[in-house]
Short mmCIF file of N, CA, C and O in Angstrom, two decimals:
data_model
loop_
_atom_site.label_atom_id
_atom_site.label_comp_id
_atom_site.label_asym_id
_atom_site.label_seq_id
_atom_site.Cartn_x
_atom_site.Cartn_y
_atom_site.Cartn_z
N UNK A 248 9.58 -13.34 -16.65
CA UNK A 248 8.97 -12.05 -16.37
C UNK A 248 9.99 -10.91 -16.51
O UNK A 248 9.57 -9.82 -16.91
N UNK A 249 11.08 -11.06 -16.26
CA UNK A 249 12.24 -9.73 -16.68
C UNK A 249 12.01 -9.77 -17.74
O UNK A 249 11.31 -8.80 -18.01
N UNK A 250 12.24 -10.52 -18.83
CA UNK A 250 12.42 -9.80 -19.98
C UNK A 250 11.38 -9.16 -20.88
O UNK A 250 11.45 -8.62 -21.98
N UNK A 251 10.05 -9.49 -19.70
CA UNK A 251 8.90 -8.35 -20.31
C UNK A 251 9.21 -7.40 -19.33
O UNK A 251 8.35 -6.53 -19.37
N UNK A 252 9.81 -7.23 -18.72
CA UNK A 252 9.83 -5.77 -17.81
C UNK A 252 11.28 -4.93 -18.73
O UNK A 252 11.37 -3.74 -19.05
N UNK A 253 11.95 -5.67 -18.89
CA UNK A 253 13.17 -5.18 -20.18
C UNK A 253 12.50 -4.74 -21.09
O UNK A 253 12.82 -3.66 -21.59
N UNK A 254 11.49 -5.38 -21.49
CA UNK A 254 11.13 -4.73 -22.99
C UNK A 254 10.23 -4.00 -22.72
O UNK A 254 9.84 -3.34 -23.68
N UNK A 255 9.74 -3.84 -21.84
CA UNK A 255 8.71 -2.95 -21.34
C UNK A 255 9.32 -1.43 -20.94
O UNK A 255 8.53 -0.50 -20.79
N UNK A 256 10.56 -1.27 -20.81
CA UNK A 256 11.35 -0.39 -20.06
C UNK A 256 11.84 0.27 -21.34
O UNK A 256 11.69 1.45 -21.62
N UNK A 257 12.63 -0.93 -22.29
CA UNK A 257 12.60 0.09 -23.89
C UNK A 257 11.82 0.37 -24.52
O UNK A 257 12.18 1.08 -25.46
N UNK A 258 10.30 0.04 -24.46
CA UNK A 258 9.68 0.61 -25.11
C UNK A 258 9.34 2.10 -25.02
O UNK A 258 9.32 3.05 -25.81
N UNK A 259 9.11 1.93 -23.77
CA UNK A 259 8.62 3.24 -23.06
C UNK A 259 9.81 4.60 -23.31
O UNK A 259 9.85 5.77 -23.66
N UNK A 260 10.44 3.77 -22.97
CA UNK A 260 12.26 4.70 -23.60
C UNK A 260 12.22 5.05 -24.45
O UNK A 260 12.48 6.25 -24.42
N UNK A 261 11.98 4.63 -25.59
CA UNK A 261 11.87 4.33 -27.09
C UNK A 261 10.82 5.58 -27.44
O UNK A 261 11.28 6.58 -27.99
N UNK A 262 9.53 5.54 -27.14
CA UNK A 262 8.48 6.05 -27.18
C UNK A 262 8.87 7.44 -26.46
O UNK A 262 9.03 8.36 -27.26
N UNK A 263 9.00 7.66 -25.54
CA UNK A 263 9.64 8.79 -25.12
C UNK A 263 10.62 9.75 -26.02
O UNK A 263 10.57 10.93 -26.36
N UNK A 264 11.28 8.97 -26.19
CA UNK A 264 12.77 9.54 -26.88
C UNK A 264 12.35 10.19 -28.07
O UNK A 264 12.64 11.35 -28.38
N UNK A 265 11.23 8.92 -29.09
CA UNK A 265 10.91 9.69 -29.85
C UNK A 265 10.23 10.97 -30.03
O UNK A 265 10.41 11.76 -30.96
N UNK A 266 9.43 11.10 -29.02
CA UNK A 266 8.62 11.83 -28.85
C UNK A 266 9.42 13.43 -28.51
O UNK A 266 9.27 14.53 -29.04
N UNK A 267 10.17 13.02 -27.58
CA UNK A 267 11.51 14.19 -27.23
C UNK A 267 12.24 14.59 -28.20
O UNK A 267 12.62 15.76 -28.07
N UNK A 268 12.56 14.09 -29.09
CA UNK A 268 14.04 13.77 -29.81
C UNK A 268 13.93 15.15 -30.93
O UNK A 268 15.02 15.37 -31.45
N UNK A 269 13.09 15.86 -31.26
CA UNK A 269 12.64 16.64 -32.14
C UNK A 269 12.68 17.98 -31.60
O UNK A 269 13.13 18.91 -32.28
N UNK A 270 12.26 18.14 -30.49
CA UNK A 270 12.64 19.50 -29.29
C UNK A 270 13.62 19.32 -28.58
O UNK A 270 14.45 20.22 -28.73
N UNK A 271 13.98 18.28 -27.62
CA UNK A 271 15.05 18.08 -27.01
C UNK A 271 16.12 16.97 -27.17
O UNK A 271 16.35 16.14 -26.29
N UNK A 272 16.70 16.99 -28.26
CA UNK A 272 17.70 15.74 -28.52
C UNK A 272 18.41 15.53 -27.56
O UNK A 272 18.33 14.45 -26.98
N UNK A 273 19.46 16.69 -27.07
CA UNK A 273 20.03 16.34 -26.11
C UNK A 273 19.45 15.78 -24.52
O UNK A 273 20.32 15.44 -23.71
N UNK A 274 18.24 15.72 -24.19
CA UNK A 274 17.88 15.23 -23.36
C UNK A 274 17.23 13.76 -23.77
O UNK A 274 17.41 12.68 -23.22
N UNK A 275 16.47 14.06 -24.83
CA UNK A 275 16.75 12.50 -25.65
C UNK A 275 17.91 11.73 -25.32
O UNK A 275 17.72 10.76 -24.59
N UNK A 276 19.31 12.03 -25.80
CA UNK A 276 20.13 11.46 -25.44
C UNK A 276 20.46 10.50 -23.94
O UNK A 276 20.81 9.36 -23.65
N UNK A 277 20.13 11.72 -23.29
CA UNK A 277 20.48 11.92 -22.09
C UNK A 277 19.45 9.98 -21.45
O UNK A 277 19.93 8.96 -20.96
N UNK A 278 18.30 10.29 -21.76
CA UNK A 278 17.33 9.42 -21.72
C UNK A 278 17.68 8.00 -22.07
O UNK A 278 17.31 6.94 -21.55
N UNK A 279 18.40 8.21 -22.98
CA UNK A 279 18.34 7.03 -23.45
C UNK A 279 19.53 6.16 -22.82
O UNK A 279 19.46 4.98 -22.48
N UNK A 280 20.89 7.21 -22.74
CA UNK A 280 21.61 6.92 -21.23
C UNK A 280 21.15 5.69 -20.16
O UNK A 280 21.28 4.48 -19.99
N UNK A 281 20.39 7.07 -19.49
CA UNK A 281 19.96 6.47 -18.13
C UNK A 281 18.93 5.47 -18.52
O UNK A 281 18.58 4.75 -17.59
N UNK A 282 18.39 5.27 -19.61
CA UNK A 282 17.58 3.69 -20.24
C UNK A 282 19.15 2.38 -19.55
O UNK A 282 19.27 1.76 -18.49
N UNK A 283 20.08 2.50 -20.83
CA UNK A 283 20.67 1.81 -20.58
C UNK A 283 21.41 1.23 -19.20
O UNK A 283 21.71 0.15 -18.69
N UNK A 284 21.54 2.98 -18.89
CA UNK A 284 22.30 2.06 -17.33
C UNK A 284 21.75 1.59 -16.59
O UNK A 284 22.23 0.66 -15.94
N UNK A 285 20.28 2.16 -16.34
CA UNK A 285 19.02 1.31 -15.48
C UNK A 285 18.51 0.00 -16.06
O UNK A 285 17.78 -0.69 -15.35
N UNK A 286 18.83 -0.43 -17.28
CA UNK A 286 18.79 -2.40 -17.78
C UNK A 286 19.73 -3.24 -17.21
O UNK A 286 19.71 -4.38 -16.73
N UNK A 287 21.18 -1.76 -17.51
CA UNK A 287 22.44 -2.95 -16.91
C UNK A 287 22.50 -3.10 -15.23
O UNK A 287 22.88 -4.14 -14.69
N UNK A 288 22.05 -1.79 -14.41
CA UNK A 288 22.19 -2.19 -13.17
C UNK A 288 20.73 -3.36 -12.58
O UNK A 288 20.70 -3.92 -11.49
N UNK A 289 19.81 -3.45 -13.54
CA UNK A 289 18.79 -4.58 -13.08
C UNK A 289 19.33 -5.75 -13.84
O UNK A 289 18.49 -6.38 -14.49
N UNK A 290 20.45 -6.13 -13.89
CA UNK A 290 21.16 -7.25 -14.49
C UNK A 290 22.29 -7.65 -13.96
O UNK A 290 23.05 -8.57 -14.28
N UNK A 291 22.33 -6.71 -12.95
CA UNK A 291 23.76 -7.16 -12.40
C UNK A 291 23.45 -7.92 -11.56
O UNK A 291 24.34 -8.72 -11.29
N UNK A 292 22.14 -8.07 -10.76
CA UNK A 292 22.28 -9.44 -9.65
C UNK A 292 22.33 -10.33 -10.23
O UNK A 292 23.11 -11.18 -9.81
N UNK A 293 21.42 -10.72 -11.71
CA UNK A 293 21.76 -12.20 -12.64
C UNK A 293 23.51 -12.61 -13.01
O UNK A 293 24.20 -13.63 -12.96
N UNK A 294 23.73 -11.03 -13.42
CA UNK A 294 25.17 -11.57 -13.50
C UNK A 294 26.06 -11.93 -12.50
O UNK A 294 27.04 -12.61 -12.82
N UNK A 295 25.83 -11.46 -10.86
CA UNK A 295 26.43 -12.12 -9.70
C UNK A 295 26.21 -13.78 -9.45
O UNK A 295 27.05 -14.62 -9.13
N UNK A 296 24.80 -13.92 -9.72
CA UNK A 296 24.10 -15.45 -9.58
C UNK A 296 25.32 -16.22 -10.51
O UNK A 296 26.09 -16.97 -9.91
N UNK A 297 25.48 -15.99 -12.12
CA UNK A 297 25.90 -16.07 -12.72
C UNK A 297 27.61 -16.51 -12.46
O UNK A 297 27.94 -17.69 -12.59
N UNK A 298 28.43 -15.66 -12.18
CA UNK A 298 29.22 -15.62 -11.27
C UNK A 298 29.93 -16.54 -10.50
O UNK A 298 31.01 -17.12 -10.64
N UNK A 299 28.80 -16.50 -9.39
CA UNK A 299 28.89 -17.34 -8.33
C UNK A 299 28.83 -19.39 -8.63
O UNK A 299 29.37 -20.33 -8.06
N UNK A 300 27.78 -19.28 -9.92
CA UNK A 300 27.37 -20.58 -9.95
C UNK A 300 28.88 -21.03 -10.63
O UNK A 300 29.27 -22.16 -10.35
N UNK A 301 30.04 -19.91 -11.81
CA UNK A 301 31.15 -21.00 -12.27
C UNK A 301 32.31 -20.42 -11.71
O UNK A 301 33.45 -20.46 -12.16
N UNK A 302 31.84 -19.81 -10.56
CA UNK A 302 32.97 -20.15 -9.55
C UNK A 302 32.54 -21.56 -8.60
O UNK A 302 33.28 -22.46 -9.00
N UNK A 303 32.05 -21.84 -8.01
CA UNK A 303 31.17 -22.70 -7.86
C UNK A 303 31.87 -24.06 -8.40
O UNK A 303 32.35 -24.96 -7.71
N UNK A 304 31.80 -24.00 -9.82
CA UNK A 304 31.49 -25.08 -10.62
C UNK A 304 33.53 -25.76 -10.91
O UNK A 304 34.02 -26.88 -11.07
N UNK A 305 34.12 -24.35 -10.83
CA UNK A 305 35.42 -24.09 -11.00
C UNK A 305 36.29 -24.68 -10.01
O UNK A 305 37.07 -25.57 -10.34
N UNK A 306 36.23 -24.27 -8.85
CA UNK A 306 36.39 -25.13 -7.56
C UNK A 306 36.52 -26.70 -7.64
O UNK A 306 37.52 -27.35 -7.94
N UNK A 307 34.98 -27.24 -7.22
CA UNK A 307 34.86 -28.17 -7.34
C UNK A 307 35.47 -29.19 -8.27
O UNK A 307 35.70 -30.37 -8.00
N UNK A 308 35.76 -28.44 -9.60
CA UNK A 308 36.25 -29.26 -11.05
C UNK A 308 38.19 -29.23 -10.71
O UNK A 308 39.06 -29.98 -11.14
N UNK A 309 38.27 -28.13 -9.86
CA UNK A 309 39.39 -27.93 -9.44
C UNK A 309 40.79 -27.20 -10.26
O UNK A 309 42.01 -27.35 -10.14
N UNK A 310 39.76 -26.20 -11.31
CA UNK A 310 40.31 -25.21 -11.96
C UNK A 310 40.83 -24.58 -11.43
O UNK A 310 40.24 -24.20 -10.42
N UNK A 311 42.15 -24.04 -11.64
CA UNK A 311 43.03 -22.78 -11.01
C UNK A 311 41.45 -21.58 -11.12
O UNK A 311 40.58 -21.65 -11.99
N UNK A 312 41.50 -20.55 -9.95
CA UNK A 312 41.04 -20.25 -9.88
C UNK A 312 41.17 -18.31 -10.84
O UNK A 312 40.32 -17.60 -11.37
N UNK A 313 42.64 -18.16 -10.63
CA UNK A 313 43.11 -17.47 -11.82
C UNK A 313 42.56 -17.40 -13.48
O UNK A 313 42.40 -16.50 -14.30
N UNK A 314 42.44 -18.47 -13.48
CA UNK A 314 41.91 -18.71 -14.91
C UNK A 314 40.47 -18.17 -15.18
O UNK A 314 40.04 -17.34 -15.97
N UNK A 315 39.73 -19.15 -13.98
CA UNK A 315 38.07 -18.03 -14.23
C UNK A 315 38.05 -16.66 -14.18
O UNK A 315 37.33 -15.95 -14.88
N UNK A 316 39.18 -16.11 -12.99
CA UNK A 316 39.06 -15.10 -12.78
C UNK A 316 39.11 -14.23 -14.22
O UNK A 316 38.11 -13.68 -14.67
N UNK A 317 40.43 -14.20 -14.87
CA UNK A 317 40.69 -13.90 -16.07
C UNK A 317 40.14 -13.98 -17.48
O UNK A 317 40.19 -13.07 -18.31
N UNK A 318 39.36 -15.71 -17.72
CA UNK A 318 38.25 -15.40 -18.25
C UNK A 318 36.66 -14.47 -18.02
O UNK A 318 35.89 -14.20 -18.93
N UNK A 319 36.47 -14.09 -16.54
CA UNK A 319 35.53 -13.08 -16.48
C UNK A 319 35.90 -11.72 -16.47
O UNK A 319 35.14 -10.97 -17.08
N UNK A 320 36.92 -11.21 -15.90
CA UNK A 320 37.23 -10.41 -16.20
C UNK A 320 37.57 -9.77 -18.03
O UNK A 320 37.23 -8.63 -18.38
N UNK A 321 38.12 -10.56 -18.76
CA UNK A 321 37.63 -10.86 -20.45
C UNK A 321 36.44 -10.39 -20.71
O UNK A 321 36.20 -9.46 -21.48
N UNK A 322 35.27 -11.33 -19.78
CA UNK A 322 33.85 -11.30 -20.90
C UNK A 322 33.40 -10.07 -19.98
O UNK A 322 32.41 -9.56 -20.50
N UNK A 323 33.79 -9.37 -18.73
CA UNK A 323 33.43 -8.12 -18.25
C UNK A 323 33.68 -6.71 -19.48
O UNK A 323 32.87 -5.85 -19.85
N UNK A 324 35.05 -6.93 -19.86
CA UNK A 324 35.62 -5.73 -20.75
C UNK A 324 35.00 -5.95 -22.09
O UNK A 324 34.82 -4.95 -22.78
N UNK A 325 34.64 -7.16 -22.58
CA UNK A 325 33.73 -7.27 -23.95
C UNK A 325 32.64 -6.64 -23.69
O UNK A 325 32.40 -5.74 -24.50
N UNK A 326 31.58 -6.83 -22.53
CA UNK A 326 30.21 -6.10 -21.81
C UNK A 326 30.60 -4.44 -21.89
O UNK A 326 30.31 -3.67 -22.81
N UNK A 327 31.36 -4.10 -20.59
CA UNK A 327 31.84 -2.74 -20.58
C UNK A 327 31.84 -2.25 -22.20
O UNK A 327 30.87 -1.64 -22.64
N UNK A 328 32.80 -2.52 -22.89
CA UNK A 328 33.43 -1.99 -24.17
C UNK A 328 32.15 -1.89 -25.15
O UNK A 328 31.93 -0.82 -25.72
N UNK A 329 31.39 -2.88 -25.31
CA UNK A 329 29.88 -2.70 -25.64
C UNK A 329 29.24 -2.10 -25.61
O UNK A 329 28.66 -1.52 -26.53
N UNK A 330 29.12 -2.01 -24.28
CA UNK A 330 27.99 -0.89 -23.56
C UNK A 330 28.34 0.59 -24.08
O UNK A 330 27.72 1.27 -24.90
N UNK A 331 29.29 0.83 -23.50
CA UNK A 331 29.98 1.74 -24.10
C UNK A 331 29.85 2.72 -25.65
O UNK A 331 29.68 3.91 -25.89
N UNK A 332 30.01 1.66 -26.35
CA UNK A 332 30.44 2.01 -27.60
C UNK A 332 28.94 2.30 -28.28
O UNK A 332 28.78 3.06 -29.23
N UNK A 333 27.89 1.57 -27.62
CA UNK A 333 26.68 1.90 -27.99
C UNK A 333 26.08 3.42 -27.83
O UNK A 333 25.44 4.16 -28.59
N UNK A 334 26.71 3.57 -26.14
CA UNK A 334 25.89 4.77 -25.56
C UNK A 334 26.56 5.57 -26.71
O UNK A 334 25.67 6.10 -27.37
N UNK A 335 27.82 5.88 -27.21
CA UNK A 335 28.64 7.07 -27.63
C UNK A 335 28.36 6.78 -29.29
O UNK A 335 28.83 7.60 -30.08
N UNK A 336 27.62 5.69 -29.79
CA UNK A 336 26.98 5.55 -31.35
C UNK A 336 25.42 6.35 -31.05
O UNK A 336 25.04 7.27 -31.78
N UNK A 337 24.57 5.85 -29.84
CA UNK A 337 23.64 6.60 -30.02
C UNK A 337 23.79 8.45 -30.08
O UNK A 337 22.87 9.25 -30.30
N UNK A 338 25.06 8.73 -29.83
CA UNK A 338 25.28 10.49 -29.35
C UNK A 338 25.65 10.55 -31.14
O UNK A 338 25.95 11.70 -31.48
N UNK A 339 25.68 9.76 -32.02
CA UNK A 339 26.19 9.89 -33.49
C UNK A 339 27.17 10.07 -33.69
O UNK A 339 27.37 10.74 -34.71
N UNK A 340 28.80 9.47 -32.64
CA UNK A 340 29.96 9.81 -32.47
C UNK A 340 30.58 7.89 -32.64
O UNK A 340 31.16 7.13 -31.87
N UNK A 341 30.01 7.75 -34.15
CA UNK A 341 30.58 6.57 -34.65
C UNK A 341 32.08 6.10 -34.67
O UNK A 341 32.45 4.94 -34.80
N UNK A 342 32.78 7.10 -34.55
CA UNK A 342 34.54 7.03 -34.70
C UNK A 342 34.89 6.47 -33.38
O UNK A 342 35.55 5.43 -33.26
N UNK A 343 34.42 7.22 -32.31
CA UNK A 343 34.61 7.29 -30.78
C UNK A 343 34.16 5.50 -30.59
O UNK A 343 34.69 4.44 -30.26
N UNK A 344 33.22 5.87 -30.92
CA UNK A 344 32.73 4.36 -30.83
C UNK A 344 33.43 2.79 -31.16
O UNK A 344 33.49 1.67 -30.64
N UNK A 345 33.92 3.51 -32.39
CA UNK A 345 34.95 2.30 -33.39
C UNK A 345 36.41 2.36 -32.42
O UNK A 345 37.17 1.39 -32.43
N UNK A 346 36.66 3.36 -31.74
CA UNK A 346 37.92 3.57 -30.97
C UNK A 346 37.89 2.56 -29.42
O UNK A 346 38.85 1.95 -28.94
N UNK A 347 36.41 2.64 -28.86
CA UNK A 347 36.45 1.95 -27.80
C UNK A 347 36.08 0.63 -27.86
O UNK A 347 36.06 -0.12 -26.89
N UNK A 348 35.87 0.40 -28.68
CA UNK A 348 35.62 -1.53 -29.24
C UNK A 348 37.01 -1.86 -29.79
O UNK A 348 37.37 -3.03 -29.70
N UNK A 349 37.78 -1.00 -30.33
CA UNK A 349 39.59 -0.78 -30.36
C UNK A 349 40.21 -1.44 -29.42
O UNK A 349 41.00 -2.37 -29.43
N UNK A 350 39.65 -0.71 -28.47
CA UNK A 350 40.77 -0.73 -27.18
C UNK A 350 39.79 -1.74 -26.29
O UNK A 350 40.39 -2.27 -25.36
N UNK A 351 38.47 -2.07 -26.41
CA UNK A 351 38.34 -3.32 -25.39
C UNK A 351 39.05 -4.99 -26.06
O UNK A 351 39.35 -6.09 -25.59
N UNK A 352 39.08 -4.32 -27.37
CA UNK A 352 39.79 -5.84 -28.29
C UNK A 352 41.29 -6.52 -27.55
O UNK A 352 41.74 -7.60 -27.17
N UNK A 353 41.72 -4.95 -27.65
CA UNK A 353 43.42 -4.59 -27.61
C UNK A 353 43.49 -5.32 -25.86
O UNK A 353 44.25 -6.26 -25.66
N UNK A 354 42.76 -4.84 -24.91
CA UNK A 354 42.58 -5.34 -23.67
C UNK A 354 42.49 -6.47 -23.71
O UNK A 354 43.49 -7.09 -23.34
N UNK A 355 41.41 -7.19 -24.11
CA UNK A 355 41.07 -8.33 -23.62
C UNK A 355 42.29 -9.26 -24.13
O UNK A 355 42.74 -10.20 -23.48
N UNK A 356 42.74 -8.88 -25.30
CA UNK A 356 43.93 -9.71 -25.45
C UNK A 356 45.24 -9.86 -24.60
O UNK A 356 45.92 -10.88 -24.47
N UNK A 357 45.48 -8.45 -23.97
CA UNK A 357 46.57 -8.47 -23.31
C UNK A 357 46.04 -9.17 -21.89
O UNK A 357 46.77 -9.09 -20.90
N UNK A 358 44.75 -9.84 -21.81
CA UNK A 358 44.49 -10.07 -20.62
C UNK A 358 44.68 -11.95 -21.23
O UNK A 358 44.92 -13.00 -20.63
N UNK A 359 44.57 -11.79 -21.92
CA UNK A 359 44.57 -13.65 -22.60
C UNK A 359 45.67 -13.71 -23.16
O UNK A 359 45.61 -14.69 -23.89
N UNK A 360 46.61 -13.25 -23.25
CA UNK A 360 47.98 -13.80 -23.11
C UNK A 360 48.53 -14.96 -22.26
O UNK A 360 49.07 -15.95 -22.74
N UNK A 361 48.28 -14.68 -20.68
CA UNK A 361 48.35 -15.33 -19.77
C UNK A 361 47.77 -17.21 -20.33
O UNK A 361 48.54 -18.17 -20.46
N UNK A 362 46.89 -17.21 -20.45
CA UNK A 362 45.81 -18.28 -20.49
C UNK A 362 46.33 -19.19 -21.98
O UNK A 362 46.33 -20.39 -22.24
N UNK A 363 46.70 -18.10 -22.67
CA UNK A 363 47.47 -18.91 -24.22
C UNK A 363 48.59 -19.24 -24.45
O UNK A 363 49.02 -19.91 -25.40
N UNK A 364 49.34 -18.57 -23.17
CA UNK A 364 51.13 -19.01 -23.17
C UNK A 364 50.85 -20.58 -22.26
O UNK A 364 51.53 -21.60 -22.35
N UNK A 365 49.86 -20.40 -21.57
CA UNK A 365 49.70 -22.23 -20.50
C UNK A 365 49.38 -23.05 -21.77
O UNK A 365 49.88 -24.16 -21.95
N UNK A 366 48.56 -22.47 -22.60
CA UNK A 366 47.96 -23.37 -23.82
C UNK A 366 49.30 -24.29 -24.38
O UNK A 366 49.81 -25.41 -24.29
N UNK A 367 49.47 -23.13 -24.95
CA UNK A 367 50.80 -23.68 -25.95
C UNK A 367 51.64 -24.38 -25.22
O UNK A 367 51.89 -25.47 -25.72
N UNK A 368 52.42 -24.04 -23.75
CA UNK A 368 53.02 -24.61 -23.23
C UNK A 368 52.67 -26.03 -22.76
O UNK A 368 53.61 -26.76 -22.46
N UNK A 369 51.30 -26.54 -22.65
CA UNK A 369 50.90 -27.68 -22.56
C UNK A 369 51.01 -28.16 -23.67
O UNK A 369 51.68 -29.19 -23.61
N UNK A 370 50.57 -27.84 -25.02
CA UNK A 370 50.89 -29.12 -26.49
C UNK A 370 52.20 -28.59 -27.19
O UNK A 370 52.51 -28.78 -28.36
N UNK A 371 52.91 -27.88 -26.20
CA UNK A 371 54.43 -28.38 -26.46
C UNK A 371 54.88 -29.41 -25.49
O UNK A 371 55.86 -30.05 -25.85
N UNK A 372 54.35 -29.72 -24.32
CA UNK A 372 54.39 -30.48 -23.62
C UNK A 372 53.96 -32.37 -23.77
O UNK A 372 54.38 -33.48 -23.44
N UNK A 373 52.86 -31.70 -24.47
CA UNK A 373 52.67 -33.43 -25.01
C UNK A 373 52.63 -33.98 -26.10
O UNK A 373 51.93 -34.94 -26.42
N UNK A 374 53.61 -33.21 -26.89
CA UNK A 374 54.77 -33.21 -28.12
C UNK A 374 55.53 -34.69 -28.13
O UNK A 374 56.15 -34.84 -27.07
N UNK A 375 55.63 -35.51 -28.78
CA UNK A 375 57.05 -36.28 -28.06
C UNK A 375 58.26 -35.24 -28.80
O UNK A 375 58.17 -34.52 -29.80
N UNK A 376 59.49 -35.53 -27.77
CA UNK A 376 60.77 -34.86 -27.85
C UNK A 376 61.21 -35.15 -29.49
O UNK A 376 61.12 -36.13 -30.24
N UNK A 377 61.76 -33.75 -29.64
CA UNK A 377 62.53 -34.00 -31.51
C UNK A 377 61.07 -33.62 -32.27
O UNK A 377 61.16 -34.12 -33.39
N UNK A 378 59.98 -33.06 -32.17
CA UNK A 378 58.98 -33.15 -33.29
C UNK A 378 59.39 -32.02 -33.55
O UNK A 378 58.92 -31.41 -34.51
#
């Protein structure tokens, strides 16, 4: 049932906007905004559920808990940087756009450093000695 109330929510958006977009673009805009941030904040309790279940799952398996953390925090700044880059493509500010999918790239990497230096350091580890 959400995701007929999702699509039910852009349509209406959609339909609106167009309808606006010819007298008032900039409130068009504006609209289409507060579209998006009102999908992502009715998504954020799935994404807590979400969350919770591979922390949850992380624990138990007895994953450093650092590691999930760092992988969500990752797939948070891919979301953010997204979101983002959409709202500031719909304003027709394509450059801006190409700049903040830039810098969520540039982020997420400096955040997976951590996680790829354990990598490597483990199959240098089960290397035999002299290879």
């Amino acid at each position: 049932m959400d995701m007929v109330q999702i699509v039910g929510v852009g349509l209406i958006a959609t339909l609106l906007i167009v309808v606006v977009k010819e007298q008032k673009p900039m409130f068009a805009f504006v609209l289409a905004a507060f579209t998006g941030i009102y999908l992502f904040l009715f998504l954020i309790g799935k994404i807590d559920i979400i969350i919770r279940v591979l922390q949850d799952l992380a624990s138990r398996s007895g994953v450093p808990t650092i590691y999930l953390e760092t992988i969500l925090k990752i797939i948070g700044i891919a979301y953010i940087a997204e979101f983002g880059a959409q709202i500031v493509r719909d304003a027709g500010q394509e450059s801006i756009a190409s700049k903040i999918e830039f810098a969520g790239k540039v982020l997420i990497l400096a955040m997976a450093v951590p996680i790829i230096s354990v990598i490597v350091e483990t199959v240098l580890n089960l290397l035999p000695a002299g290879s």
